[in-house]
Amino acid sequence: MKRVVLNRKNSLFVGNPRGGRTAAILASLTSTCRRLDVDPQLYLTQLLINLPAVQMSELAAWLPDQWKIRQAARIPAR
């Protein structure tokens, strides 16, 4: 609950509607990563590195839940 209240307070200082939309998208992605036990920094790093080469039809594969499945398949269990 603390994150929600903190985000609400921080959103007062976004500056413009486009910045608010961007902040909302990033907050949504990082919250989804936390809920799925995915490291948000690792996910966003790989997403931003690979995003320029991704086709529009492949964007769904880069959602955090699908990304986690692909990562689990790449790294064999110990």
PDB file with SEQRES, HELIX, SHEET and CRYST1 records, atoms N, CA, C and O in Angstrom:
SEQRES   1 A   78  MET LYS ARG VAL VAL LEU ASN ARG LYS ASN SER LEU PHE          
SEQRES   2 A   78  VAL GLY ASN PRO ARG GLY GLY ARG THR ALA ALA ILE LEU          
SEQRES   3 A   78  ALA SER LEU THR SER THR CYS ARG ARG LEU ASP VAL ASP          
SEQRES   4 A   78  PRO GLN LEU TYR LEU THR GLN LEU LEU ILE ASN LEU PRO          
SEQRES   5 A   78  ALA VAL GLN MET SER GLU LEU ALA ALA TRP LEU PRO ASP          
SEQRES   6 A   78  GLN TRP LYS ILE ARG GLN ALA ALA ARG ILE PRO ALA ARG          
HELIX    1 AA1 LYS A    2  ASN A   10  1                                   9    
HELIX    2 AA2 SER A   11  PHE A   13  5                                   3    
HELIX    3 AA3 PRO A   17  ARG A   35  1                                  19    
HELIX    4 AA4 PRO A   40  ASN A   50  1                                  11    
HELIX    5 AA5 LEU A   51  ALA A   53  5                                   3    
HELIX    6 AA6 MET A   56  TRP A   62  5                                   7    
HELIX    7 AA7 PRO A   64  ARG A   74  1                                  11    
CRYST1    1.000    1.000    1.000  90.00  90.00  90.00 P 1           1          
ATOM      1  N   MET A   1       0.819  -1.187   0.000  1.00  0.00           N  
ATOM      2  CA  MET A   1       0.000   0.000   0.000  1.00  0.00           C  
ATOM      3  C   MET A   1       0.867   1.255   0.000  1.00  0.00           C  
ATOM      4  O   MET A   1       0.481   2.286  -0.551  1.00  0.00           O  
ATOM      5  N   LYS A   2       2.030   1.160   0.617  1.00  0.00           N  
ATOM      6  CA  LYS A   2       2.907   2.322   0.697  1.00  0.00           C  
ATOM      7  C   LYS A   2       3.326   2.804  -0.692  1.00  0.00           C  
ATOM      8  O   LYS A   2       3.407   4.009  -0.932  1.00  0.00           O  
ATOM      9  N   ARG A   3       3.593   1.864  -1.614  1.00  0.00           N  
ATOM     10  CA  ARG A   3       3.999   2.250  -2.971  1.00  0.00           C  
ATOM     11  C   ARG A   3       2.909   3.049  -3.669  1.00  0.00           C  
ATOM     12  O   ARG A   3       3.194   4.003  -4.394  1.00  0.00           O  
ATOM     13  N   VAL A   4       1.663   2.657  -3.447  1.00  0.00           N  
ATOM     14  CA  VAL A   4       0.537   3.353  -4.092  1.00  0.00           C  
ATOM     15  C   VAL A   4       0.462   4.791  -3.599  1.00  0.00           C  
ATOM     16  O   VAL A   4       0.305   5.716  -4.395  1.00  0.00           O  
ATOM     17  N   VAL A   5       0.574   4.980  -2.294  1.00  0.00           N  
ATOM     18  CA  VAL A   5       0.502   6.331  -1.718  1.00  0.00           C  
ATOM     19  C   VAL A   5       1.702   7.162  -2.167  1.00  0.00           C  
ATOM     20  O   VAL A   5       1.549   8.336  -2.505  1.00  0.00           O  
ATOM     21  N   LEU A   6       2.883   6.571  -2.174  1.00  0.00           N  
ATOM     22  CA  LEU A   6       4.084   7.286  -2.609  1.00  0.00           C  
ATOM     23  C   LEU A   6       3.983   7.679  -4.078  1.00  0.00           C  
ATOM     24  O   LEU A   6       4.349   8.794  -4.449  1.00  0.00           O  
ATOM     25  N   ASN A   7       3.486   6.766  -4.917  1.00  0.00           N  
ATOM     26  CA  ASN A   7       3.329   7.068  -6.341  1.00  0.00           C  
ATOM     27  C   ASN A   7       2.312   8.182  -6.549  1.00  0.00           C  
ATOM     28  O   ASN A   7       2.497   9.043  -7.410  1.00  0.00           O  
ATOM     29  N   ARG A   8       1.242   8.168  -5.765  1.00  0.00           N  
ATOM     30  CA  ARG A   8       0.224   9.212  -5.883  1.00  0.00           C  
ATOM     31  C   ARG A   8       0.833  10.575  -5.563  1.00  0.00           C  
ATOM     32  O   ARG A   8       0.557  11.558  -6.251  1.00  0.00           O  
ATOM     33  N   LYS A   9       1.654  10.633  -4.529  1.00  0.00           N  
ATOM     34  CA  LYS A   9       2.284  11.903  -4.153  1.00  0.00           C  
ATOM     35  C   LYS A   9       3.299  12.345  -5.214  1.00  0.00           C  
ATOM     36  O   LYS A   9       3.348  13.521  -5.573  1.00  0.00           O  
ATOM     37  N   ASN A  10       4.097  11.414  -5.710  1.00  0.00           N  
ATOM     38  CA  ASN A  10       5.096  11.748  -6.732  1.00  0.00           C  
ATOM     39  C   ASN A  10       4.450  12.192  -8.039  1.00  0.00           C  
ATOM     40  O   ASN A  10       5.028  12.997  -8.770  1.00  0.00           O  
ATOM     41  N   SER A  11       3.270  11.683  -8.341  1.00  0.00           N  
ATOM     42  CA  SER A  11       2.626  12.039  -9.605  1.00  0.00           C  
ATOM     43  C   SER A  11       2.153  13.493  -9.625  1.00  0.00           C  
ATOM     44  O   SER A  11       1.822  14.018 -10.688  1.00  0.00           O  
ATOM     45  N   LEU A  12       2.119  14.139  -8.479  1.00  0.00           N  
ATOM     46  CA  LEU A  12       1.777  15.564  -8.444  1.00  0.00           C  
ATOM     47  C   LEU A  12       2.830  16.416  -9.157  1.00  0.00           C  
ATOM     48  O   LEU A  12       2.541  17.531  -9.590  1.00  0.00           O  
ATOM     49  N   PHE A  13       4.052  15.888  -9.277  1.00  0.00           N  
ATOM     50  CA  PHE A  13       5.168  16.644  -9.826  1.00  0.00           C  
ATOM     51  C   PHE A  13       5.630  16.137 -11.184  1.00  0.00           C  
ATOM     52  O   PHE A  13       6.782  16.342 -11.565  1.00  0.00           O  
ATOM     53  N   VAL A  14       4.740  15.480 -11.915  1.00  0.00           N  
ATOM     54  CA  VAL A  14       5.098  14.905 -13.210  1.00  0.00           C  
ATOM     55  C   VAL A  14       5.411  15.984 -14.231  1.00  0.00           C  
ATOM     56  O   VAL A  14       6.396  15.863 -14.960  1.00  0.00           O  
ATOM     57  N   GLY A  15       4.622  17.016 -14.307  1.00  0.00           N  
ATOM     58  CA  GLY A  15       4.933  18.127 -15.199  1.00  0.00           C  
ATOM     59  C   GLY A  15       3.992  18.295 -16.360  1.00  0.00           C  
ATOM     60  O   GLY A  15       3.522  19.404 -16.612  1.00  0.00           O  
ATOM     61  N   ASN A  16       3.697  17.210 -17.089  1.00  0.00           N  
ATOM     62  CA  ASN A  16       2.773  17.301 -18.211  1.00  0.00           C  
ATOM     63  C   ASN A  16       2.078  15.962 -18.411  1.00  0.00           C  
ATOM     64  O   ASN A  16       2.511  14.957 -17.847  1.00  0.00           O  
ATOM     65  N   PRO A  17       1.012  15.927 -19.199  1.00  0.00           N  
ATOM     66  CA  PRO A  17       0.255  14.681 -19.378  1.00  0.00           C  
ATOM     67  C   PRO A  17       1.078  13.536 -19.975  1.00  0.00           C  
ATOM     68  O   PRO A  17       0.903  12.379 -19.591  1.00  0.00           O  
ATOM     69  N   ARG A  18       1.959  13.850 -20.894  1.00  0.00           N  
ATOM     70  CA  ARG A  18       2.777  12.801 -21.507  1.00  0.00           C  
ATOM     71  C   ARG A  18       3.724  12.177 -20.481  1.00  0.00           C  
ATOM     72  O   ARG A  18       3.918  10.961 -20.469  1.00  0.00           O  
ATOM     73  N   GLY A  19       4.305  13.001 -19.630  1.00  0.00           N  
ATOM     74  CA  GLY A  19       5.163  12.492 -18.563  1.00  0.00           C  
ATOM     75  C   GLY A  19       4.389  11.651 -17.565  1.00  0.00           C  
ATOM     76  O   GLY A  19       4.905  10.658 -17.052  1.00  0.00           O  
ATOM     77  N   GLY A  20       3.150  12.044 -17.289  1.00  0.00           N  
ATOM     78  CA  GLY A  20       2.296  11.269 -16.393  1.00  0.00           C  
ATOM     79  C   GLY A  20       1.959   9.908 -16.966  1.00  0.00           C  
ATOM     80  O   GLY A  20       1.940   8.906 -16.251  1.00  0.00           O  
ATOM     81  N   ARG A  21       1.695   9.881 -18.259  1.00  0.00           N  
ATOM     82  CA  ARG A  21       1.386   8.601 -18.917  1.00  0.00           C  
ATOM     83  C   ARG A  21       2.604   7.687 -18.888  1.00  0.00           C  
ATOM     84  O   ARG A  21       2.472   6.493 -18.619  1.00  0.00           O  
ATOM     85  N   THR A  22       3.780   8.227 -19.159  1.00  0.00           N  
ATOM     86  CA  THR A  22       5.008   7.447 -19.120  1.00  0.00           C  
ATOM     87  C   THR A  22       5.268   6.907 -17.719  1.00  0.00           C  
ATOM     88  O   THR A  22       5.631   5.742 -17.555  1.00  0.00           O  
ATOM     89  N   ALA A  23       5.082   7.757 -16.711  1.00  0.00           N  
ATOM     90  CA  ALA A  23       5.285   7.326 -15.323  1.00  0.00           C  
ATOM     91  C   ALA A  23       4.302   6.218 -14.952  1.00  0.00           C  
ATOM     92  O   ALA A  23       4.668   5.276 -14.249  1.00  0.00           O  
ATOM     93  N   ALA A  24       3.066   6.325 -15.416  1.00  0.00           N  
ATOM     94  CA  ALA A  24       2.065   5.295 -15.127  1.00  0.00           C  
ATOM     95  C   ALA A  24       2.428   3.965 -15.780  1.00  0.00           C  
ATOM     96  O   ALA A  24       2.257   2.908 -15.172  1.00  0.00           O  
ATOM     97  N   ILE A  25       2.924   4.011 -17.006  1.00  0.00           N  
ATOM     98  CA  ILE A  25       3.322   2.791 -17.708  1.00  0.00           C  
ATOM     99  C   ILE A  25       4.493   2.133 -16.989  1.00  0.00           C  
ATOM    100  O   ILE A  25       4.485   0.920 -16.782  1.00  0.00           O  
ATOM    101  N   LEU A  26       5.492   2.908 -16.609  1.00  0.00           N  
ATOM    102  CA  LEU A  26       6.644   2.350 -15.902  1.00  0.00           C  
ATOM    103  C   LEU A  26       6.250   1.784 -14.539  1.00  0.00           C  
ATOM    104  O   LEU A  26       6.743   0.729 -14.140  1.00  0.00           O  
ATOM    105  N   ALA A  27       5.370   2.476 -13.826  1.00  0.00           N  
ATOM    106  CA  ALA A  27       4.904   1.975 -12.526  1.00  0.00           C  
ATOM    107  C   ALA A  27       4.142   0.669 -12.708  1.00  0.00           C  
ATOM    108  O   ALA A  27       4.281  -0.248 -11.898  1.00  0.00           O  
ATOM    109  N   SER A  28       3.347   0.579 -13.752  1.00  0.00           N  
ATOM    110  CA  SER A  28       2.593  -0.639 -14.022  1.00  0.00           C  
ATOM    111  C   SER A  28       3.531  -1.804 -14.344  1.00  0.00           C  
ATOM    112  O   SER A  28       3.347  -2.910 -13.836  1.00  0.00           O  
ATOM    113  N   LEU A  29       4.529  -1.557 -15.180  1.00  0.00           N  
ATOM    114  CA  LEU A  29       5.490  -2.616 -15.530  1.00  0.00           C  
ATOM    115  C   LEU A  29       6.285  -3.085 -14.322  1.00  0.00           C  
ATOM    116  O   LEU A  29       6.449  -4.288 -14.116  1.00  0.00           O  
ATOM    117  N   THR A  30       6.777  -2.152 -13.526  1.00  0.00           N  
ATOM    118  CA  THR A  30       7.580  -2.557 -12.363  1.00  0.00           C  
ATOM    119  C   THR A  30       6.720  -3.253 -11.313  1.00  0.00           C  
ATOM    120  O   THR A  30       7.194  -4.180 -10.655  1.00  0.00           O  
ATOM    121  N   SER A  31       5.478  -2.834 -11.139  1.00  0.00           N  
ATOM    122  CA  SER A  31       4.589  -3.515 -10.189  1.00  0.00           C  
ATOM    123  C   SER A  31       4.277  -4.928 -10.663  1.00  0.00           C  
ATOM    124  O   SER A  31       4.229  -5.857  -9.857  1.00  0.00           O  
ATOM    125  N   THR A  32       4.067  -5.093 -11.950  1.00  0.00           N  
ATOM    126  CA  THR A  32       3.812  -6.424 -12.496  1.00  0.00           C  
ATOM    127  C   THR A  32       5.031  -7.313 -12.310  1.00  0.00           C  
ATOM    128  O   THR A  32       4.895  -8.491 -11.980  1.00  0.00           O  
ATOM    129  N   CYS A  33       6.214  -6.765 -12.516  1.00  0.00           N  
ATOM    130  CA  CYS A  33       7.441  -7.531 -12.303  1.00  0.00           C  
ATOM    131  C   CYS A  33       7.555  -7.980 -10.852  1.00  0.00           C  
ATOM    132  O   CYS A  33       7.870  -9.140 -10.586  1.00  0.00           O  
ATOM    133  N   ARG A  34       7.308  -7.092  -9.932  1.00  0.00           N  
ATOM    134  CA  ARG A  34       7.381  -7.457  -8.512  1.00  0.00           C  
ATOM    135  C   ARG A  34       6.377  -8.545  -8.170  1.00  0.00           C  
ATOM    136  O   ARG A  34       6.688  -9.471  -7.421  1.00  0.00           O  
ATOM    137  N   ARG A  35       5.164  -8.435  -8.722  1.00  0.00           N  
ATOM    138  CA  ARG A  35       4.125  -9.424  -8.447  1.00  0.00           C  
ATOM    139  C   ARG A  35       4.519 -10.794  -8.979  1.00  0.00           C  
ATOM    140  O   ARG A  35       4.166 -11.813  -8.385  1.00  0.00           O  
ATOM    141  N   LEU A  36       5.245 -10.831 -10.091  1.00  0.00           N  
ATOM    142  CA  LEU A  36       5.655 -12.090 -10.716  1.00  0.00           C  
ATOM    143  C   LEU A  36       7.028 -12.573 -10.248  1.00  0.00           C  
ATOM    144  O   LEU A  36       7.541 -13.560 -10.776  1.00  0.00           O  
ATOM    145  N   ASP A  37       7.626 -11.902  -9.278  1.00  0.00           N  
ATOM    146  CA  ASP A  37       8.983 -12.217  -8.797  1.00  0.00           C  
ATOM    147  C   ASP A  37      10.024 -12.132  -9.908  1.00  0.00           C  
ATOM    148  O   ASP A  37      10.897 -12.991 -10.029  1.00  0.00           O  
ATOM    149  N   VAL A  38       9.914 -11.090 -10.706  1.00  0.00           N  
ATOM    150  CA  VAL A  38      10.878 -10.803 -11.767  1.00  0.00           C  
ATOM    151  C   VAL A  38      11.656  -9.565 -11.343  1.00  0.00           C  
ATOM    152  O   VAL A  38      11.074  -8.606 -10.836  1.00  0.00           O  
ATOM    153  N   ASP A  39      12.967  -9.583 -11.548  1.00  0.00           N  
ATOM    154  CA  ASP A  39      13.789  -8.417 -11.230  1.00  0.00           C  
ATOM    155  C   ASP A  39      13.439  -7.295 -12.215  1.00  0.00           C  
ATOM    156  O   ASP A  39      13.733  -7.411 -13.405  1.00  0.00           O  
ATOM    157  N   PRO A  40      12.810  -6.202 -11.731  1.00  0.00           N  
ATOM    158  CA  PRO A  40      12.392  -5.136 -12.646  1.00  0.00           C  
ATOM    159  C   PRO A  40      13.549  -4.506 -13.419  1.00  0.00           C  
ATOM    160  O   PRO A  40      13.394  -4.149 -14.587  1.00  0.00           O  
ATOM    161  N   GLN A  41      14.706  -4.369 -12.773  1.00  0.00           N  
ATOM    162  CA  GLN A  41      15.841  -3.752 -13.462  1.00  0.00           C  
ATOM    163  C   GLN A  41      16.338  -4.638 -14.594  1.00  0.00           C  
ATOM    164  O   GLN A  41      16.620  -4.142 -15.685  1.00  0.00           O  
ATOM    165  N   LEU A  42      16.448  -5.926 -14.356  1.00  0.00           N  
ATOM    166  CA  LEU A  42      16.884  -6.855 -15.406  1.00  0.00           C  
ATOM    167  C   LEU A  42      15.880  -6.875 -16.552  1.00  0.00           C  
ATOM    168  O   LEU A  42      16.261  -6.826 -17.721  1.00  0.00           O  
ATOM    169  N   TYR A  43      14.591  -6.947 -16.210  1.00  0.00           N  
ATOM    170  CA  TYR A  43      13.545  -6.968 -17.237  1.00  0.00           C  
ATOM    171  C   TYR A  43      13.588  -5.708 -18.094  1.00  0.00           C  
ATOM    172  O   TYR A  43      13.617  -5.795 -19.321  1.00  0.00           O  
ATOM    173  N   LEU A  44      13.594  -4.521 -17.449  1.00  0.00           N  
ATOM    174  CA  LEU A  44      13.579  -3.273 -18.213  1.00  0.00           C  
ATOM    175  C   LEU A  44      14.858  -3.084 -19.026  1.00  0.00           C  
ATOM    176  O   LEU A  44      14.815  -2.546 -20.132  1.00  0.00           O  
ATOM    177  N   THR A  45      15.996  -3.525 -18.483  1.00  0.00           N  
ATOM    178  CA  THR A  45      17.259  -3.433 -19.225  1.00  0.00           C  
ATOM    179  C   THR A  45      17.178  -4.249 -20.505  1.00  0.00           C  
ATOM    180  O   THR A  45      17.501  -3.751 -21.584  1.00  0.00           O  
ATOM    181  N   GLN A  46      16.747  -5.502 -20.389  1.00  0.00           N  
ATOM    182  CA  GLN A  46      16.653  -6.354 -21.584  1.00  0.00           C  
ATOM    183  C   GLN A  46      15.582  -5.842 -22.543  1.00  0.00           C  
ATOM    184  O   GLN A  46      15.755  -5.898 -23.760  1.00  0.00           O  
ATOM    185  N   LEU A  47      14.490  -5.348 -21.999  1.00  0.00           N  
ATOM    186  CA  LEU A  47      13.429  -4.808 -22.854  1.00  0.00           C  
ATOM    187  C   LEU A  47      13.931  -3.620 -23.662  1.00  0.00           C  
ATOM    188  O   LEU A  47      13.729  -3.567 -24.875  1.00  0.00           O  
ATOM    189  N   LEU A  48      14.578  -2.673 -23.007  1.00  0.00           N  
ATOM    190  CA  LEU A  48      15.024  -1.466 -23.708  1.00  0.00           C  
ATOM    191  C   LEU A  48      16.156  -1.743 -24.693  1.00  0.00           C  
ATOM    192  O   LEU A  48      16.280  -1.050 -25.703  1.00  0.00           O  
ATOM    193  N   ILE A  49      16.974  -2.740 -24.413  1.00  0.00           N  
ATOM    194  CA  ILE A  49      18.039  -3.113 -25.354  1.00  0.00           C  
ATOM    195  C   ILE A  49      17.455  -3.766 -26.604  1.00  0.00           C  
ATOM    196  O   ILE A  49      17.893  -3.482 -27.719  1.00  0.00           O  
ATOM    197  N   ASN A  50      16.472  -4.636 -26.419  1.00  0.00           N  
ATOM    198  CA  ASN A  50      15.938  -5.423 -27.533  1.00  0.00           C  
ATOM    199  C   ASN A  50      14.739  -4.801 -28.234  1.00  0.00           C  
ATOM    200  O   ASN A  50      14.391  -5.223 -29.337  1.00  0.00           O  
ATOM    201  N   LEU A  51      14.106  -3.823 -27.630  1.00  0.00           N  
ATOM    202  CA  LEU A  51      12.882  -3.257 -28.182  1.00  0.00           C  
ATOM    203  C   LEU A  51      13.023  -2.688 -29.596  1.00  0.00           C  
ATOM    204  O   LEU A  51      12.097  -2.846 -30.391  1.00  0.00           O  
ATOM    205  N   PRO A  52      14.126  -2.039 -29.946  1.00  0.00           N  
ATOM    206  CA  PRO A  52      14.216  -1.504 -31.317  1.00  0.00           C  
ATOM    207  C   PRO A  52      14.157  -2.579 -32.412  1.00  0.00           C  
ATOM    208  O   PRO A  52      13.759  -2.285 -33.540  1.00  0.00           O  
ATOM    209  N   ALA A  53      14.543  -3.804 -32.095  1.00  0.00           N  
ATOM    210  CA  ALA A  53      14.559  -4.866 -33.103  1.00  0.00           C  
ATOM    211  C   ALA A  53      13.295  -5.723 -33.091  1.00  0.00           C  
ATOM    212  O   ALA A  53      13.160  -6.629 -33.913  1.00  0.00           O  
ATOM    213  N   VAL A  54      12.374  -5.452 -32.179  1.00  0.00           N  
ATOM    214  CA  VAL A  54      11.174  -6.273 -32.036  1.00  0.00           C  
ATOM    215  C   VAL A  54      10.100  -5.810 -33.012  1.00  0.00           C  
ATOM    216  O   VAL A  54       9.842  -4.614 -33.152  1.00  0.00           O  
ATOM    217  N   GLN A  55       9.478  -6.778 -33.684  1.00  0.00           N  
ATOM    218  CA  GLN A  55       8.358  -6.489 -34.578  1.00  0.00           C  
ATOM    219  C   GLN A  55       7.105  -6.238 -33.736  1.00  0.00           C  
ATOM    220  O   GLN A  55       7.007  -6.728 -32.611  1.00  0.00           O  
ATOM    221  N   MET A  56       6.155  -5.482 -34.271  1.00  0.00           N  
ATOM    222  CA  MET A  56       4.911  -5.199 -33.551  1.00  0.00           C  
ATOM    223  C   MET A  56       4.171  -6.489 -33.189  1.00  0.00           C  
ATOM    224  O   MET A  56       3.547  -6.565 -32.131  1.00  0.00           O  
ATOM    225  N   SER A  57       4.235  -7.481 -34.042  1.00  0.00           N  
ATOM    226  CA  SER A  57       3.534  -8.742 -33.785  1.00  0.00           C  
ATOM    227  C   SER A  57       4.177  -9.534 -32.640  1.00  0.00           C  
ATOM    228  O   SER A  57       3.558 -10.456 -32.109  1.00  0.00           O  
ATOM    229  N   GLU A  58       5.404  -9.187 -32.257  1.00  0.00           N  
ATOM    230  CA  GLU A  58       6.123  -9.907 -31.193  1.00  0.00           C  
ATOM    231  C   GLU A  58       6.091  -9.181 -29.851  1.00  0.00           C  
ATOM    232  O   GLU A  58       6.700  -9.650 -28.889  1.00  0.00           O  
ATOM    233  N   LEU A  59       5.396  -8.053 -29.764  1.00  0.00           N  
ATOM    234  CA  LEU A  59       5.396  -7.270 -28.526  1.00  0.00           C  
ATOM    235  C   LEU A  59       4.806  -8.020 -27.336  1.00  0.00           C  
ATOM    236  O   LEU A  59       5.267  -7.842 -26.208  1.00  0.00           O  
ATOM    237  N   ALA A  60       3.805  -8.847 -27.565  1.00  0.00           N  
ATOM    238  CA  ALA A  60       3.178  -9.587 -26.460  1.00  0.00           C  
ATOM    239  C   ALA A  60       4.170 -10.519 -25.771  1.00  0.00           C  
ATOM    240  O   ALA A  60       4.024 -10.811 -24.584  1.00  0.00           O  
ATOM    241  N   ALA A  61       5.173 -10.985 -26.502  1.00  0.00           N  
ATOM    242  CA  ALA A  61       6.183 -11.869 -25.920  1.00  0.00           C  
ATOM    243  C   ALA A  61       7.091 -11.130 -24.937  1.00  0.00           C  
ATOM    244  O   ALA A  61       7.817 -11.763 -24.170  1.00  0.00           O  
ATOM    245  N   TRP A  62       7.058  -9.812 -24.954  1.00  0.00           N  
ATOM    246  CA  TRP A  62       7.900  -9.023 -24.058  1.00  0.00           C  
ATOM    247  C   TRP A  62       7.154  -8.525 -22.821  1.00  0.00           C  
ATOM    248  O   TRP A  62       7.710  -7.751 -22.041  1.00  0.00           O  
ATOM    249  N   LEU A  63       5.915  -8.951 -22.630  1.00  0.00           N  
ATOM    250  CA  LEU A  63       5.231  -8.641 -21.386  1.00  0.00           C  
ATOM    251  C   LEU A  63       5.892  -9.429 -20.264  1.00  0.00           C  
ATOM    252  O   LEU A  63       6.412 -10.517 -20.511  1.00  0.00           O  
ATOM    253  N   PRO A  64       5.888  -8.913 -19.036  1.00  0.00           N  
ATOM    254  CA  PRO A  64       6.646  -9.560 -17.955  1.00  0.00           C  
ATOM    255  C   PRO A  64       6.321 -11.032 -17.724  1.00  0.00           C  
ATOM    256  O   PRO A  64       7.231 -11.811 -17.440  1.00  0.00           O  
ATOM    257  N   ASP A  65       5.064 -11.438 -17.834  1.00  0.00           N  
ATOM    258  CA  ASP A  65       4.738 -12.844 -17.593  1.00  0.00           C  
ATOM    259  C   ASP A  65       5.320 -13.754 -18.673  1.00  0.00           C  
ATOM    260  O   ASP A  65       5.830 -14.831 -18.365  1.00  0.00           O  
ATOM    261  N   GLN A  66       5.248 -13.331 -19.927  1.00  0.00           N  
ATOM    262  CA  GLN A  66       5.812 -14.113 -21.026  1.00  0.00           C  
ATOM    263  C   GLN A  66       7.332 -14.099 -20.986  1.00  0.00           C  
ATOM    264  O   GLN A  66       7.974 -15.100 -21.305  1.00  0.00           O  
ATOM    265  N   TRP A  67       7.909 -12.967 -20.596  1.00  0.00           N  
ATOM    266  CA  TRP A  67       9.362 -12.848 -20.491  1.00  0.00           C  
ATOM    267  C   TRP A  67       9.885 -13.806 -19.425  1.00  0.00           C  
ATOM    268  O   TRP A  67      10.922 -14.441 -19.613  1.00  0.00           O  
ATOM    269  N   LYS A  68       9.166 -13.909 -18.303  1.00  0.00           N  
ATOM    270  CA  LYS A  68       9.575 -14.808 -17.223  1.00  0.00           C  
ATOM    271  C   LYS A  68       9.582 -16.258 -17.697  1.00  0.00           C  
ATOM    272  O   LYS A  68      10.499 -17.010 -17.366  1.00  0.00           O  
ATOM    273  N   ILE A  69       8.577 -16.656 -18.465  1.00  0.00           N  
ATOM    274  CA  ILE A  69       8.516 -18.022 -18.989  1.00  0.00           C  
ATOM    275  C   ILE A  69       9.702 -18.289 -19.906  1.00  0.00           C  
ATOM    276  O   ILE A  69      10.331 -19.343 -19.818  1.00  0.00           O  
ATOM    277  N   ARG A  70      10.012 -17.334 -20.790  1.00  0.00           N  
ATOM    278  CA  ARG A  70      11.160 -17.503 -21.702  1.00  0.00           C  
ATOM    279  C   ARG A  70      12.472 -17.580 -20.933  1.00  0.00           C  
ATOM    280  O   ARG A  70      13.342 -18.380 -21.278  1.00  0.00           O  
ATOM    281  N   GLN A  71      12.628 -16.761 -19.893  1.00  0.00           N  
ATOM    282  CA  GLN A  71      13.851 -16.780 -19.103  1.00  0.00           C  
ATOM    283  C   GLN A  71      14.008 -18.101 -18.357  1.00  0.00           C  
ATOM    284  O   GLN A  71      15.111 -18.641 -18.273  1.00  0.00           O  
ATOM    285  N   ALA A  72      12.910 -18.622 -17.818  1.00  0.00           N  
ATOM    286  CA  ALA A  72      12.950 -19.900 -17.109  1.00  0.00           C  
ATOM    287  C   ALA A  72      13.340 -21.037 -18.070  1.00  0.00           C  
ATOM    288  O   ALA A  72      14.032 -21.973 -17.667  1.00  0.00           O  
ATOM    289  N   ALA A  73      12.908 -20.962 -19.317  1.00  0.00           N  
ATOM    290  CA  ALA A  73      13.242 -21.979 -20.312  1.00  0.00           C  
ATOM    291  C   ALA A  73      14.710 -21.889 -20.726  1.00  0.00           C  
ATOM    292  O   ALA A  73      15.330 -22.901 -21.052  1.00  0.00           O  
ATOM    293  N   ARG A  74      15.261 -20.676 -20.713  1.00  0.00           N  
ATOM    294  CA  ARG A  74      16.677 -20.479 -21.113  1.00  0.00           C  
ATOM    295  C   ARG A  74      17.642 -20.974 -20.057  1.00  0.00           C  
ATOM    296  O   ARG A  74      18.703 -21.505 -20.383  1.00  0.00           O  
ATOM    297  N   ILE A  75      17.280 -20.805 -18.781  1.00  0.00           N  
ATOM    298  CA  ILE A  75      18.180 -21.156 -17.684  1.00  0.00           C  
ATOM    299  C   ILE A  75      17.706 -22.456 -17.063  1.00  0.00           C  
ATOM    300  O   ILE A  75      16.650 -22.496 -16.432  1.00  0.00           O  
ATOM    301  N   PRO A  76      18.488 -23.534 -17.240  1.00  0.00           N  
ATOM    302  CA  PRO A  76      18.074 -24.816 -16.676  1.00  0.00           C  
ATOM    303  C   PRO A  76      18.093 -24.787 -15.151  1.00  0.00           C  
ATOM    304  O   PRO A  76      18.928 -24.113 -14.547  1.00  0.00           O  
ATOM    305  N   ALA A  77      17.180 -25.513 -14.540  1.00  0.00           N  
ATOM    306  CA  ALA A  77      17.120 -25.573 -13.065  1.00  0.00           C  
ATOM    307  C   ALA A  77      18.358 -26.277 -12.531  1.00  0.00           C  
ATOM    308  O   ALA A  77      18.868 -27.217 -13.141  1.00  0.00           O  
ATOM    309  N   ARG A  78      18.830 -25.809 -11.388  1.00  0.00           N  
ATOM    310  CA  ARG A  78      20.045 -26.415 -10.792  1.00  0.00           C  
ATOM    311  C   ARG A  78      19.694 -27.613  -9.961  1.00  0.00           C  
ATOM    312  O   ARG A  78      20.579 -28.247  -9.387  1.00  0.00           O  
TER     313      ARG A  78                                                      
END                                                                             
